[in-house]
Structure formats: structure tokens, C-alpha cells
Coordinates of C-alpha atoms and ligand atoms in Angstrom, one line a residue:
Chain A
X1 CA 8.7 5.4 -110.2
X2 CA 10.4 8.1 -108.4
X3 CA 9.6 8.1 -104.7
X4 CA 9.7 11.2 -102.6
X5 CA 11.6 10.9 -99.3
X6 CA 10.3 14.3 -98.2
X7 CA 7.0 15.6 -99.2
X8 CA 5.3 18.7 -97.8
X9 CA 1.9 20.0 -98.7
X10 CA 0.9 23.6 -98.3
X11 CA 3.0 24.0 -95.2
X12 CA 2.5 27.2 -93.2
X13 CA 4.3 28.5 -90.1
X14 CA 4.6 31.8 -88.3
X15 CA 6.7 32.6 -85.3
X16 CA 4.5 35.6 -84.4
X17 CA 1.0 36.6 -85.3
X18 CA 2.1 39.5 -87.5
X19 CA 4.1 37.6 -90.1
X20 CA 4.0 34.3 -92.0
X21 CA 7.6 33.0 -92.1
X22 CA 6.6 29.9 -94.2
X23 CA 3.8 30.2 -96.8
X24 CA 2.2 27.3 -98.5
X25 CA 5.4 25.4 -98.9
X26 CA 5.1 22.3 -101.0
X27 CA 8.4 20.4 -101.3
X28 CA 9.2 17.2 -103.1
X29 CA 12.6 15.7 -102.4
X30 CA 13.1 12.5 -104.5
X31 CA 14.8 9.5 -103.0
X32 CA 18.5 9.3 -103.9
X33 CA 18.7 13.0 -104.7
X34 CA 21.0 15.7 -103.4
X35 CA 18.4 18.4 -102.9
X36 CA 19.8 21.9 -102.7
X37 CA 17.5 24.3 -100.7
X38 CA 18.6 27.7 -101.8
X39 CA 17.6 31.0 -100.3
X40 CA 19.1 34.2 -99.0
X41 CA 19.5 34.9 -95.3
X42 CA 16.2 35.0 -93.5
X43 CA 14.3 33.4 -96.3
X44 CA 13.1 30.5 -94.1
X45 CA 15.5 27.7 -94.7
X46 CA 16.2 26.9 -91.1
X47 CA 12.6 27.3 -90.2
X48 CA 11.6 24.8 -92.9
X49 CA 14.2 22.3 -91.6
X50 CA 13.0 22.7 -88.0
X51 CA 9.5 21.9 -89.3
X52 CA 10.8 18.9 -91.1
X53 CA 12.4 17.6 -87.9
X54 CA 9.3 18.3 -85.8
X55 CA 11.1 20.9 -83.7
X56 CA 8.4 23.4 -84.8
X57 CA 4.8 22.5 -85.4
X58 CA 3.3 23.8 -88.6
X59 CA 0.2 26.0 -88.3
X60 CA -1.3 24.2 -91.2
X61 CA -0.2 21.8 -93.9
X62 CA 1.3 18.4 -93.9
X63 CA 4.7 16.8 -93.8
X64 CA 5.5 13.3 -94.9
X65 CA 8.9 11.8 -94.6
X66 CA 9.6 8.2 -95.7
X67 CA 5.8 8.4 -96.6
X68 CA 5.0 8.7 -92.9
X69 CA 3.2 11.7 -91.4
X70 CA 5.5 13.5 -89.0
X71 CA 2.6 14.2 -86.6
X72 CA 2.2 10.5 -85.9
X73 CA 5.5 8.8 -86.6
X74 CA 8.1 11.4 -85.5
X75 CA 10.4 9.1 -83.6
X76 CA 10.4 6.5 -86.4
X77 CA 11.3 9.2 -88.9
X78 CA 14.0 10.7 -86.7
X79 CA 15.5 7.3 -86.3
X80 CA 16.3 7.2 -90.0
X81 CA 17.3 10.8 -90.3
X82 CA 20.6 12.6 -89.5
X83 CA 20.6 16.3 -89.1
X84 CA 22.8 19.4 -88.5
X85 CA 20.8 22.5 -87.9
X86 CA 22.5 25.9 -88.1
X87 CA 25.7 25.8 -86.0
X88 CA 26.5 22.4 -84.5
X89 CA 25.4 21.8 -80.9
X90 CA 28.6 21.1 -79.0
X91 CA 29.4 21.0 -75.3
X92 CA 32.6 22.9 -74.6
X93 CA 33.7 20.6 -71.8
X94 CA 33.4 17.4 -73.8
X95 CA 35.7 16.0 -76.4
X96 CA 34.9 14.9 -79.9
X97 CA 34.4 11.2 -79.0
X98 CA 32.0 12.1 -76.2
X99 CA 29.8 13.9 -78.6
X100 CA 29.5 10.9 -80.8
X101 CA 28.8 8.7 -77.8
X102 CA 26.0 11.1 -76.9
X103 CA 24.4 10.8 -80.3
X104 CA 24.9 7.1 -80.6
X105 CA 23.1 6.6 -77.3
X106 CA 20.3 8.9 -78.2
X107 CA 19.9 6.9 -81.4
X108 CA 20.0 3.6 -79.4
X109 CA 23.1 2.4 -81.1
X110 CA 25.6 0.4 -79.0
X111 CA 28.7 1.4 -80.9
X112 CA 32.2 0.7 -79.6
X113 CA 34.8 3.5 -79.5
X114 CA 36.5 2.1 -82.6
X115 CA 33.3 2.2 -84.5
X116 CA 32.7 5.8 -83.4
X117 CA 36.2 6.7 -84.4
X118 CA 35.3 5.6 -88.0
X119 CA 32.8 8.4 -88.1
X120 CA 35.5 10.8 -87.0
X121 CA 37.8 9.5 -89.7
X122 CA 35.1 10.2 -92.3
X123 CA 35.3 13.9 -91.4
X124 CA 39.0 13.8 -90.8
X125 CA 38.9 14.5 -87.1
X126 CA 40.2 11.1 -85.7
X127 CA 43.5 12.8 -84.6
X128 CA 41.5 15.2 -82.4
X129 CA 39.2 12.6 -80.9
X130 CA 40.2 13.4 -77.3
X131 CA 40.4 17.2 -77.8
X132 CA 37.7 19.3 -76.1
X133 CA 35.5 21.0 -78.5
X134 CA 36.2 24.4 -76.8
X135 CA 39.6 24.1 -78.5
X136 CA 38.1 23.4 -81.9
X137 CA 38.1 25.8 -84.9
X138 CA 34.9 26.8 -86.5
X139 CA 35.6 24.4 -89.4
X140 CA 36.4 21.5 -87.0
X141 CA 33.1 22.1 -85.1
X142 CA 31.2 22.0 -88.4
X143 CA 32.8 18.7 -89.4
X144 CA 32.1 17.2 -86.0
X145 CA 28.5 18.3 -86.4
X146 CA 28.4 16.4 -89.7
X147 CA 30.0 13.3 -88.1
X148 CA 27.3 13.5 -85.4
X149 CA 24.6 13.6 -88.1
X150 CA 26.1 10.5 -89.7
X151 CA 25.8 8.3 -86.6
X152 CA 23.4 5.5 -87.2
X153 CA 23.8 5.5 -91.0
X154 CA 20.7 7.6 -91.7
X155 CA 18.9 7.2 -95.0
X156 CA 18.1 10.9 -95.0
X157 CA 20.7 13.6 -94.1
X158 CA 19.5 17.1 -93.5
X159 CA 22.3 19.7 -93.4
X160 CA 21.6 23.3 -92.7
X161 CA 24.3 25.4 -94.4
X162 CA 27.0 22.8 -93.8
X163 CA 29.8 24.8 -95.4
X164 CA 29.4 27.8 -93.1
X165 CA 32.8 28.5 -91.6
X166 CA 34.7 26.0 -93.6
X167 CA 37.9 27.0 -95.4
X168 CA 38.3 26.3 -99.1
X169 CA 39.8 22.9 -98.5
X170 CA 37.1 22.1 -96.0
X171 CA 34.4 23.1 -98.5
X172 CA 35.9 20.8 -101.2
X173 CA 36.0 17.9 -98.6
X174 CA 32.4 18.5 -97.6
X175 CA 31.4 18.5 -101.2
X176 CA 33.1 15.2 -101.8
X177 CA 31.7 13.7 -98.7
X178 CA 28.2 14.6 -99.7
X179 CA 28.7 13.2 -103.1
X180 CA 30.2 10.0 -101.7
X181 CA 27.4 9.5 -99.2
X182 CA 24.9 10.0 -101.9
X183 CA 26.5 7.9 -104.7
X184 CA 28.0 5.1 -102.6
X185 CA 25.6 4.7 -99.7
X186 CA 22.5 6.0 -101.5
X187 CA 21.8 8.6 -98.8
X188 CA 19.3 11.2 -99.8
X189 CA 20.8 14.6 -98.8
X190 CA 18.8 17.8 -98.1
X191 CA 21.2 20.6 -98.0
X192 CA 20.4 24.3 -97.5
X193 CA 22.7 27.1 -98.6
X194 CA 22.6 30.7 -99.6
X195 CA 25.4 30.1 -102.1
X196 CA 24.2 29.1 -105.5
X197 CA 27.6 28.0 -106.8
X198 CA 27.9 25.5 -103.9
X199 CA 24.5 24.0 -104.7
X200 CA 25.4 23.9 -108.3
X201 CA 28.5 21.8 -107.6
X202 CA 26.8 19.2 -105.4
X203 CA 23.1 19.0 -106.0
X204 CA 21.0 17.1 -108.5
X205 CA 17.8 18.9 -107.5
X206 CA 17.1 22.4 -106.5
X207 CA 14.5 24.4 -104.5
X208 CA 14.6 28.1 -104.4
X209 CA 12.9 29.8 -101.5
X210 CA 12.2 33.5 -100.9
X211 CA 10.4 34.9 -97.9
X212 CA 9.0 31.5 -97.1
X213 CA 7.7 30.8 -100.6
X214 CA 9.0 28.3 -103.1
X215 CA 9.9 30.1 -106.4
X216 CA 11.5 27.2 -108.2
X217 CA 11.7 23.5 -107.7
X218 CA 13.0 20.8 -110.0
X219 CA 16.2 19.3 -111.3
X220 CA 19.3 21.4 -111.5
X221 CA 19.5 20.6 -115.3
X222 CA 16.1 22.2 -115.8
X223 CA 17.1 25.2 -113.9
X224 CA 20.2 25.6 -116.0
X225 CA 18.1 25.4 -119.2
X226 CA 15.8 28.2 -117.9
X227 CA 18.7 30.3 -117.2
X228 CA 19.9 29.9 -120.7
X229 CA 16.7 31.0 -122.5
X230 CA 17.4 34.7 -122.0
X231 CA 21.0 35.6 -122.2
X232 CA 22.1 39.3 -122.2
X233 CA 25.6 39.6 -123.4
X234 CA 27.7 42.8 -123.2
X235 CA 30.0 43.6 -126.1
X236 CA 32.7 46.2 -125.7
X237 CA 33.2 47.3 -129.2
X238 CA 34.4 50.0 -131.5
X239 CA 31.7 51.9 -133.5
X240 CA 28.6 51.0 -131.5
X241 CA 26.2 52.7 -133.9
X242 CA 27.3 50.6 -136.8
X243 CA 27.2 47.5 -134.7
X244 CA 23.7 48.1 -133.5
X245 CA 22.4 48.3 -137.1
X246 CA 24.2 45.1 -138.0
X247 CA 22.9 43.2 -135.0
X248 CA 19.3 44.4 -135.4
X249 CA 19.3 43.4 -139.1
X250 CA 20.0 39.9 -137.9
X251 CA 16.9 40.0 -135.7
X252 CA 18.4 40.5 -132.2
X253 CA 17.5 43.3 -129.9
X254 CA 20.3 45.5 -128.8
X255 CA 21.0 48.7 -127.0
X256 CA 23.9 50.9 -126.1
X257 CA 24.4 50.4 -122.4
X258 CA 27.6 52.5 -122.0
X259 CA 30.2 54.2 -124.2
X260 CA 31.5 51.5 -126.5
X261 CA 29.3 48.9 -124.8
X262 CA 26.4 47.2 -126.5
X263 CA 24.0 44.9 -124.7
X264 CA 22.6 42.2 -126.9
X265 CA 19.8 39.8 -125.9
X266 CA 20.1 36.2 -127.0
X267 CA 17.6 33.4 -126.4
X268 CA 20.1 30.7 -127.4
X269 CA 23.8 30.7 -126.7
X270 CA 24.5 29.2 -130.1
X271 CA 23.7 32.6 -131.6
X272 CA 26.5 34.4 -129.8
X273 CA 29.3 33.3 -132.2
X274 CA 27.3 34.1 -135.3
X275 CA 27.0 37.7 -134.1
X276 CA 30.7 37.8 -133.4
X277 CA 31.4 36.6 -136.9
X278 CA 29.2 39.2 -138.4
X279 CA 30.8 42.0 -136.4
X280 CA 34.3 40.8 -137.3
X281 CA 33.4 40.6 -141.0
X282 CA 32.7 44.3 -140.9
X283 CA 36.1 44.8 -139.2
X284 CA 34.6 46.1 -136.0
X285 CA 36.9 45.6 -133.0
X286 CA 35.6 43.5 -130.1
X287 CA 37.5 44.3 -126.9
X288 CA 35.5 42.3 -124.4
X289 CA 32.5 40.0 -124.2
X290 CA 30.7 39.5 -120.9
X291 CA 27.9 37.1 -120.4
X292 CA 25.6 39.0 -118.1
X293 CA 23.3 36.1 -117.5
X294 CA 24.3 33.0 -115.6
X295 CA 22.6 31.0 -112.9
X296 CA 23.8 33.5 -110.4
X297 CA 21.9 36.3 -111.9
X298 CA 18.8 34.2 -112.5
X299 CA 19.0 33.3 -108.8
X300 CA 19.4 36.9 -107.9
X301 CA 16.5 37.9 -110.2
X302 CA 14.4 35.2 -108.6
X303 CA 15.2 36.0 -105.0
X304 CA 15.3 39.8 -105.1
X305 CA 11.9 41.3 -104.4
Chain B
X1 CA 11.7 -3.0 -71.4
X2 CA 12.2 -0.8 -74.3
X3 CA 11.1 2.2 -72.2
X4 CA 13.7 1.3 -69.5
X5 CA 16.5 1.1 -72.1
X6 CA 15.5 4.4 -73.6
X7 CA 15.5 6.1 -70.3
X8 CA 18.8 4.4 -69.3
X9 CA 20.4 5.7 -72.5
X10 CA 19.2 9.2 -71.8
X11 CA 20.4 8.9 -68.2
X12 CA 23.9 7.7 -69.3
X13 CA 24.1 10.7 -71.6
X14 CA 23.2 13.1 -68.8
X15 CA 25.8 11.5 -66.6
X16 CA 28.4 12.0 -69.4
X17 CA 27.5 15.6 -69.6
X18 CA 28.3 16.1 -65.9
X19 CA 31.9 15.3 -66.7
X20 CA 32.5 18.9 -65.8
X21 CA 35.3 20.3 -63.7
X22 CA 33.2 23.3 -62.3
X23 CA 30.4 21.1 -61.2
X24 CA 32.8 18.7 -59.5
X25 CA 34.6 21.6 -57.7
X26 CA 31.4 23.3 -56.6
X27 CA 29.9 20.0 -55.2
X28 CA 33.0 19.2 -53.3
X29 CA 33.4 22.7 -52.0
X30 CA 29.8 22.6 -50.7
X31 CA 30.2 19.2 -49.1
X32 CA 33.5 20.2 -47.4
X33 CA 32.4 23.7 -46.3
X34 CA 30.5 23.0 -43.1
X35 CA 32.6 20.0 -41.8
X36 CA 35.8 22.0 -42.4
X37 CA 34.5 24.9 -40.4
X38 CA 33.4 22.6 -37.6
X39 CA 36.6 20.7 -37.6
X40 CA 38.6 24.0 -37.1
X41 CA 36.0 25.1 -34.5
X42 CA 36.4 21.9 -32.5
X43 CA 40.2 22.2 -32.6
X44 CA 40.3 25.8 -31.5
X45 CA 37.5 25.8 -29.0
X46 CA 38.3 22.3 -27.7
X47 CA 37.8 23.2 -24.0
X48 CA 34.2 24.2 -24.7
X49 CA 33.3 21.3 -27.0
X50 CA 34.7 18.4 -25.1
X51 CA 31.7 16.4 -23.8
X52 CA 31.0 15.7 -20.2
X53 CA 31.8 12.2 -19.2
X54 CA 29.1 9.8 -20.3
X55 CA 27.6 12.1 -23.0
X56 CA 27.5 10.9 -26.7
X57 CA 29.2 13.7 -28.6
X58 CA 27.8 12.7 -32.0
X59 CA 24.3 14.1 -31.5
X60 CA 25.5 17.7 -31.0
X61 CA 28.2 17.4 -33.6
X62 CA 25.8 16.1 -36.2
X63 CA 22.8 18.3 -35.6
X64 CA 24.7 21.5 -35.2
X65 CA 26.3 20.9 -38.6
X66 CA 23.0 19.9 -40.2
X67 CA 21.3 23.0 -38.9
X68 CA 23.8 25.0 -41.0
X69 CA 22.8 23.4 -44.3
X70 CA 19.5 25.1 -45.4
X71 CA 20.9 28.3 -46.9
X72 CA 24.0 26.6 -48.4
X73 CA 22.2 23.6 -49.8
X74 CA 19.2 25.5 -51.1
X75 CA 21.5 27.7 -53.0
X76 CA 23.6 24.8 -54.2
X77 CA 20.5 23.1 -55.6
X78 CA 19.5 26.2 -57.5
X79 CA 23.0 26.7 -58.9
X80 CA 23.4 23.1 -60.0
X81 CA 19.9 23.0 -61.6
X82 CA 20.5 26.3 -63.5
X83 CA 24.0 25.3 -64.4
X84 CA 23.1 21.9 -65.9
X85 CA 20.2 23.3 -67.9
X86 CA 22.2 26.3 -69.0
X87 CA 24.7 23.9 -70.4
X88 CA 22.1 22.9 -72.9
X89 CA 21.2 26.5 -73.8
X90 CA 24.8 27.6 -74.1
X91 CA 25.6 24.7 -76.5
X92 CA 22.3 25.4 -78.3
X93 CA 21.8 21.6 -77.8
X94 CA 18.1 21.5 -77.5
X95 CA 17.5 21.6 -81.2
X96 CA 19.9 18.7 -81.6
X97 CA 18.5 16.6 -78.7
X98 CA 14.9 17.1 -79.6
X99 CA 15.6 16.0 -83.1
X100 CA 16.8 12.6 -81.8
X101 CA 14.6 9.5 -81.9
X102 CA 14.2 9.7 -78.1
X103 CA 10.8 10.5 -76.4
X104 CA 10.7 13.9 -74.8
X105 CA 9.8 12.6 -71.4
X106 CA 13.1 10.6 -71.3
X107 CA 15.0 13.7 -72.3
X108 CA 13.2 15.9 -69.8
X109 CA 13.3 13.7 -66.8
X110 CA 16.7 12.1 -67.2
X111 CA 18.4 15.4 -66.5
X112 CA 16.2 15.9 -63.5
X113 CA 17.2 12.5 -62.1
X114 CA 20.9 13.4 -62.6
X115 CA 20.5 16.7 -60.8
X116 CA 18.9 14.8 -57.9
X117 CA 21.8 12.4 -58.0
X118 CA 24.4 15.3 -57.9
X119 CA 22.6 16.8 -54.9
X120 CA 22.3 13.4 -53.2
X121 CA 25.9 12.6 -53.6
X122 CA 26.9 16.0 -52.3
X123 CA 24.7 15.4 -49.2
X124 CA 26.2 12.0 -48.8
X125 CA 29.8 13.3 -48.9
X126 CA 28.8 15.9 -46.3
X127 CA 27.3 13.1 -44.2
X128 CA 30.5 11.0 -44.6
X129 CA 32.7 14.0 -43.8
X130 CA 30.9 14.6 -40.5
X131 CA 31.7 11.0 -39.5
X132 CA 35.3 11.1 -40.7
X133 CA 36.0 14.4 -39.0
X134 CA 34.5 13.1 -35.7
X135 CA 36.9 10.1 -35.7
X136 CA 39.8 12.2 -36.9
X137 CA 39.2 14.6 -33.9
X138 CA 39.2 11.7 -31.6
X139 CA 42.4 10.4 -33.1
X140 CA 44.0 13.8 -32.5
X141 CA 42.7 14.1 -29.0
X142 CA 40.9 11.2 -27.3
X143 CA 39.0 13.7 -25.0
X144 CA 36.6 14.4 -27.9
X145 CA 35.3 10.9 -27.2
X146 CA 33.9 10.3 -30.7
X147 CA 35.5 6.9 -30.8
X148 CA 33.8 5.8 -27.5
X149 CA 30.3 6.1 -28.8
X150 CA 28.3 5.0 -31.8
X151 CA 26.6 7.6 -33.9
X152 CA 22.8 7.3 -34.0
X153 CA 22.7 6.2 -37.6
X154 CA 18.9 5.8 -37.7
X155 CA 18.2 9.3 -36.6
X156 CA 20.9 10.8 -38.7
X157 CA 19.6 8.9 -41.8
X158 CA 16.1 10.3 -41.1
X159 CA 17.4 13.8 -41.0
X160 CA 19.6 13.3 -44.0
X161 CA 16.8 11.7 -46.1
X162 CA 14.1 14.2 -45.1
X163 CA 16.4 17.1 -45.9
X164 CA 17.2 15.6 -49.3
X165 CA 13.5 15.1 -49.9
X166 CA 12.7 18.7 -49.2
X167 CA 14.7 19.9 -52.2
X168 CA 12.8 17.8 -54.8
X169 CA 10.1 20.4 -55.3
X170 CA 12.6 23.2 -55.7
X171 CA 14.5 21.2 -58.2
X172 CA 11.4 20.5 -60.3
X173 CA 10.4 24.2 -60.3
X174 CA 13.9 25.6 -60.9
X175 CA 14.4 23.0 -63.6
X176 CA 11.3 24.1 -65.5
X177 CA 12.1 27.8 -65.1
X178 CA 15.7 27.2 -66.4
X179 CA 14.4 25.3 -69.3
X180 CA 12.0 28.1 -70.3
X181 CA 14.4 31.0 -69.7
X182 CA 17.6 30.8 -71.7
X183 CA 19.4 33.4 -69.6
X184 CA 21.4 31.9 -66.8
X185 CA 21.0 34.7 -64.3
X186 CA 17.2 35.0 -64.2
X187 CA 16.4 31.5 -62.9
X188 CA 19.3 31.9 -60.5
X189 CA 18.1 35.3 -59.3
X190 CA 14.5 34.0 -58.9
X191 CA 15.8 31.0 -56.9
X192 CA 18.0 33.2 -54.7
X193 CA 15.1 35.6 -53.8
X194 CA 12.8 32.7 -53.1
X195 CA 15.3 31.1 -50.8
X196 CA 15.7 34.3 -48.9
X197 CA 12.0 34.6 -48.6
X198 CA 11.9 31.0 -47.4
X199 CA 14.4 31.7 -44.7
X200 CA 12.4 34.7 -43.6
X201 CA 8.9 33.1 -43.4
X202 CA 9.8 29.6 -42.3
X203 CA 8.8 30.5 -38.7
X204 CA 5.3 31.4 -39.8
X205 CA 3.2 28.3 -39.2
X206 CA 0.6 29.9 -41.5
X207 CA 2.8 30.3 -44.6
X208 CA 5.6 27.8 -44.1
X209 CA 3.6 24.7 -45.2
X210 CA 2.9 26.3 -48.6
X211 CA 6.3 27.8 -49.4
X212 CA 8.3 25.4 -51.3
X213 CA 11.7 27.2 -50.9
X214 CA 11.4 27.2 -47.1
X215 CA 10.8 23.4 -46.7
X216 CA 14.4 22.6 -46.3
X217 CA 14.8 24.8 -43.2
X218 CA 11.2 24.2 -41.9
X219 CA 12.0 20.5 -42.0
X220 CA 14.9 20.9 -39.5
X221 CA 12.6 22.8 -37.1
X222 CA 10.5 19.7 -36.9
X223 CA 13.2 18.0 -34.9
X224 CA 12.5 18.1 -31.2
X225 CA 15.9 18.4 -29.5
X226 CA 14.5 17.0 -26.3
X227 CA 13.1 13.9 -28.0
X228 CA 14.7 13.6 -31.4
X229 CA 13.5 10.1 -32.0
X230 CA 10.0 11.3 -32.6
X231 CA 11.2 12.6 -35.9
X232 CA 9.6 10.8 -38.8
X233 CA 11.4 9.3 -41.8
X234 CA 9.7 11.9 -43.9
X235 CA 8.5 15.1 -42.2
X236 CA 5.3 16.7 -43.5
X237 CA 7.5 19.2 -45.4
X238 CA 9.3 16.5 -47.2
X239 CA 6.0 15.0 -48.2
X240 CA 4.8 18.4 -49.5
X241 CA 8.0 18.7 -51.4
X242 CA 7.5 15.3 -53.1
X243 CA 4.0 16.3 -54.1
X244 CA 5.2 19.5 -55.6
X245 CA 7.9 17.6 -57.4
X246 CA 5.3 15.3 -58.9
X247 CA 2.9 18.0 -59.9
X248 CA 5.5 20.6 -61.2
X249 CA 7.4 17.8 -62.9
X250 CA 4.4 16.7 -64.9
X251 CA 3.1 20.2 -65.6
X252 CA 6.6 21.3 -66.6
X253 CA 7.1 18.4 -68.8
X254 CA 3.9 18.9 -70.7
X255 CA 4.6 22.6 -71.1
X256 CA 8.1 21.9 -72.5
X257 CA 7.0 19.1 -74.7
X258 CA 4.3 21.2 -76.3
X259 CA 6.5 24.3 -76.9
X260 CA 8.5 24.7 -80.0
X261 CA 12.2 24.5 -80.1
X262 CA 12.9 27.9 -81.7
Ligands
ADP1 N1 13.1 32.3 -83.1 C1 12.5 33.2 -83.9 N2 11.5 34.0 -83.5 C2 10.9 34.8 -84.4 N3 11.3 34.9 -85.7 C3 12.2 34.1 -86.2 C4 12.9 33.2 -85.3 N4 13.8 32.5 -86.0 C5 13.7 33.0 -87.3 N5 12.8 33.9 -87.4 C6 12.4 34.7 -88.6 O1 12.0 33.8 -89.6 C7 12.5 34.1 -90.8 C8 13.2 33.0 -91.5 O2 14.4 32.7 -90.7 P1 15.3 31.4 -91.0 O3 14.4 30.3 -91.2 O4 16.3 31.4 -89.8 O5 16.0 31.9 -92.3 P2 17.3 31.3 -93.0 O6 17.7 30.0 -92.3 O7 16.9 31.0 -94.4 O8 18.4 32.3 -92.9 C9 13.3 35.4 -90.7 O9 12.5 36.5 -91.0 C10 13.6 35.4 -89.2 O10 13.6 36.7 -88.7
MG2 MG1 19.5 29.5 -91.4

């Protein structure tokens, strides 16, 4: 049976009386998953994470992590959880190793310096262990923040937009790190992002949030399937009038979207090549085919109001 | 036992965070300020300050320097408190710290203890510098006569400890304010204004017992120069300050622990 590491029921939160930032949010994050929490800026990702960590108190609803209610077992839950919320919390006058010492002590772990350096090695910062964080680049700070979250080998890792400020190499490293932690150490990872392609590359599960409401929740594979049930494809083609007749005869809906451009709706991507064959048989020229529907556009469709 | 370890860990972390050059320089500067001025004063005005034969020079040397402390040390306490709390705001560290498996009381009070320690150590250095500069003056010119007499350590310790005790209440209040207000200048400004008011009203026997920020200076007025040994280990002002510390500490803690980390 699949156990949920995080489970929220009808969670509500508002910063001010006027607005509800989180509305009846019910999340299920299965054990062993990499859960991508996807939403545009201001959709409520950070707020949700702060609720999960007990930094904010929900106005109603329930949060269970490791099957324990956060209201009564907060410290026990936090003991098994590592987190990075928004930008990492770093003291300018302290070096990288100092920061790991701080977290280790807060977590009650008596680690030696060489043990702490192992955490820096994971994020490729061991050469900068004595450097003050004021001299760190954005990407280095972000990586140190992740190293801090890894102290104490948490079973649950909550990362709020961890690839923010990382360069392309850093992004790939982060992706590999998340995959490694998940597959080799069995860490459940809850990761928020506003970039679908990123979630798609790392996550097994997906939750889409808009204005504090969950719009979709499930496996990434299911999400991909949904996105493939309605596929508008643009054909740039000679003789659009003739083409329209041909396509409609085969039972597809089509319309001219531009000069020389035909928009055909498919419900199965297998049908695309049969339409191409038919057009080619009539010697129509196809200059360009653009798949207008991918996950990105489904996400945009979901998240735009 | 577990509680002690938790608090000890939180305390060690707060000590690590004070590994800060500014704090170090400010503390030393404050500790050196008055003894340095007095040292120069004794060198320059030596004819006037050389004691009459048979008079212990320590009493005057010590009390006149201590009477200079209220403004400087009250401001120092406020700056240190604001600065150490501001460190957390500036690093947006509260969201990290409060998501650690550490009870909030340990987080809240450990920093307060460290602030008290910083102030205590600064007072202690000041105290030590007075002694050192006295002996140094005598080494330069035996007429200062510091080497001929023993300082009255008991009385000095009374003044020292009661002065230290009078800043407890201010620390608890400034600490709470700094925690709630993320802007560095506002708690500092509030503290500055309060200290000035304290220095104005400390002579009023009606208001002085209630006004926290004036305790440090009021405390010194409780010393009777004619008969200094009647001075208590803790003056009434130090006791008020410790009560304030207890009450504001607890109220502040409950307020901070109930409020959200936004
Ligand atoms: N401290 C705060 N006070 C008031 N409103 C806030 C605060 N933080 C965030 N919000 C509001 O809550 C909503 C969600 O914000 P947030 O959770 O930070 O979004 P995300 O992390 O998805 O970008 C936004 O409308 C934002 O304006
Ligand atoms: Mg955010």
C-alpha cells in the first residue's frame, strides 16, 4: 500500500482578512516520490510550505506528516525533515562550514568537521568551506542552502524553488542530486517550482496550484496522458482550402488560422501521420508542422485564469 | 537533561553567530573609552589628581569612571541587542531557525543570554581596565599611589554587579521590540529616545522607580559617597530591572512563539 508522507486536508490560510491565500488545499505526497509543486509566482507555494513546516498556522484544515499531526508533533516531524524555504538563510559573516555547524547543532547532531564537509562535497562546495558566504555567488548560496537541508539525513526534503539563481550546469547538478537522494537514499522530495520543464525532468508526481487552489494532482505520467488527449497541430501548407476538405472528410476538425496555416485538432497523436500521408498523396506541400499542445500549454491553460 | 542539552546547543549556536568583527570592535571600543580618557586625564592633570598622603586613590578613580557609564552603556546595550537580532532579520534566518527541531523557548532565550554575556564581558573588561590603568599610572609615576593601596573589591563588585543588573530589563524589552520590528533603525531609535528620557527623569523620585531605561543611572545615585559601604549588592533599581526582565521576557516569548513567521 502506498503511504503518504505528507497529507493535508482542506487546508486554509489567509495573511489578511480580505483574501484567502490558500483555499481548501488537500495534498497527498506518497512516500518515496519526488513531488513537484507547480504554480506561477504568487500562487501560494511558499505559503503552503511554511504551513507544512509549522511556520504559519492554518486557519482551518489539517496537516499530517509522517502520519503525525503537525499541531501536536511539530518537533518530531521537523527532526525528520530538511527544508530550504525561498532564498537560503545565510549569515554574511560566517563561512560555509559554520552554517552546517549551526544546523547540525539545531538538529542535535554531534557531527565532526569532516562529517560536515561530506555534506559540502555533495553540493560541490568543499573547496569553499572556509569562505564567508558574503563572497558567495547566488548559485553557491543556493547549494549551501541545500547542504544545510541535508544535515541529519532527513527522510523528507522540502525544497522551495531550489533551482532559482542556478546556472545551467548548477541546474543539472541539482536535478541529479535530487534524483540520487530519492533513488539511492529513498528520500521523499517535495519540490516547488514555477517551471514545468524542470518538474517534468525530476518528478514522479505533480501538483498544480493556482491562487491557492489545487488544480491537478497525480502522477506525472497521468498528467502527460491528459495533455495528449487534445492536440492542436498547426500545418503550414499550400492550398489550405483543398486541405481543409480533405481533413474534414477524414473526420477531423480543422480551421484556417492564418494564410497558409491550418489548425487541426487531434485527440490521439497516432492520427497525425495519417493526415500527413493523406495530404502528401494529394501532392500538397507541407512546409512546417507545429505541435501547439504540449505539457507547457496545458499548464498554462490550467494556471491562467 | 534533554532540556539542558537543547538549550546548550542553542546557546553554542548563538555564540558562534557572535563571531563578528563589528561586535568585537564595538565592545572593545566601549570598554576602553572611559578608562582611556581617564588615563590621559590623570597624566595631563597629574598635579590635581595626585592623592593627599594617606588617601586611597582607588575609590575616586573607580567611582568617577563608573559615574560616566550610564549613557554609554545604556546605548551600547541597545545597539548590541538590535544588532544581534537584526542579524537574524537580515539573513532572513528566522524561517530557517523556526523550522528546526528546537523548541522556541530555547531559540528565543539563548540569544538573550548571549546578549547578556556580551554586555557582562564588556563591563568586565572595563572593570579590568580601570585596575590595569591604575597600576600603570603608578608604574609611570609612584606619586599616583595606586600601588600602595588595595582597591575595595567588595564595594566595586557591588557597583559593578548592580549596574549590570539594571540593564536586564532594557535588554528584554529591546530584544522583544527588535524581534517584532524587522527594521534596524526603529528599535534603535526607540531605545535612544527612552535612554534620553531616562537621563532626564532619573532625578524624579516619583517617576524613576518605574522607568526602566533610567535604572542604570538611578542605581548609581543610590551610592552614598560619604558612606559607600551602605550600598547593597542589588539596589532597588536592579531588583526592579530583574522583575521587568522576567515579566517582559516571558510575555515577549509567548508573543513571539504565537506569531507566524511570515
Ligand atoms: N508576508 C505576507 N503578507 C501578506 N501576503 C503575503 C505574504 N507572503 C505572501 N503573501 C501573498 O500570498 C500569496 C502567495 O504567495 P507565495 O506563497 O509567496 O507564492 P509563491 O511562493 O507561489 O510565489 C501572494 O498573493 C502573496 O502576495
Ligand atoms: Mg515562493
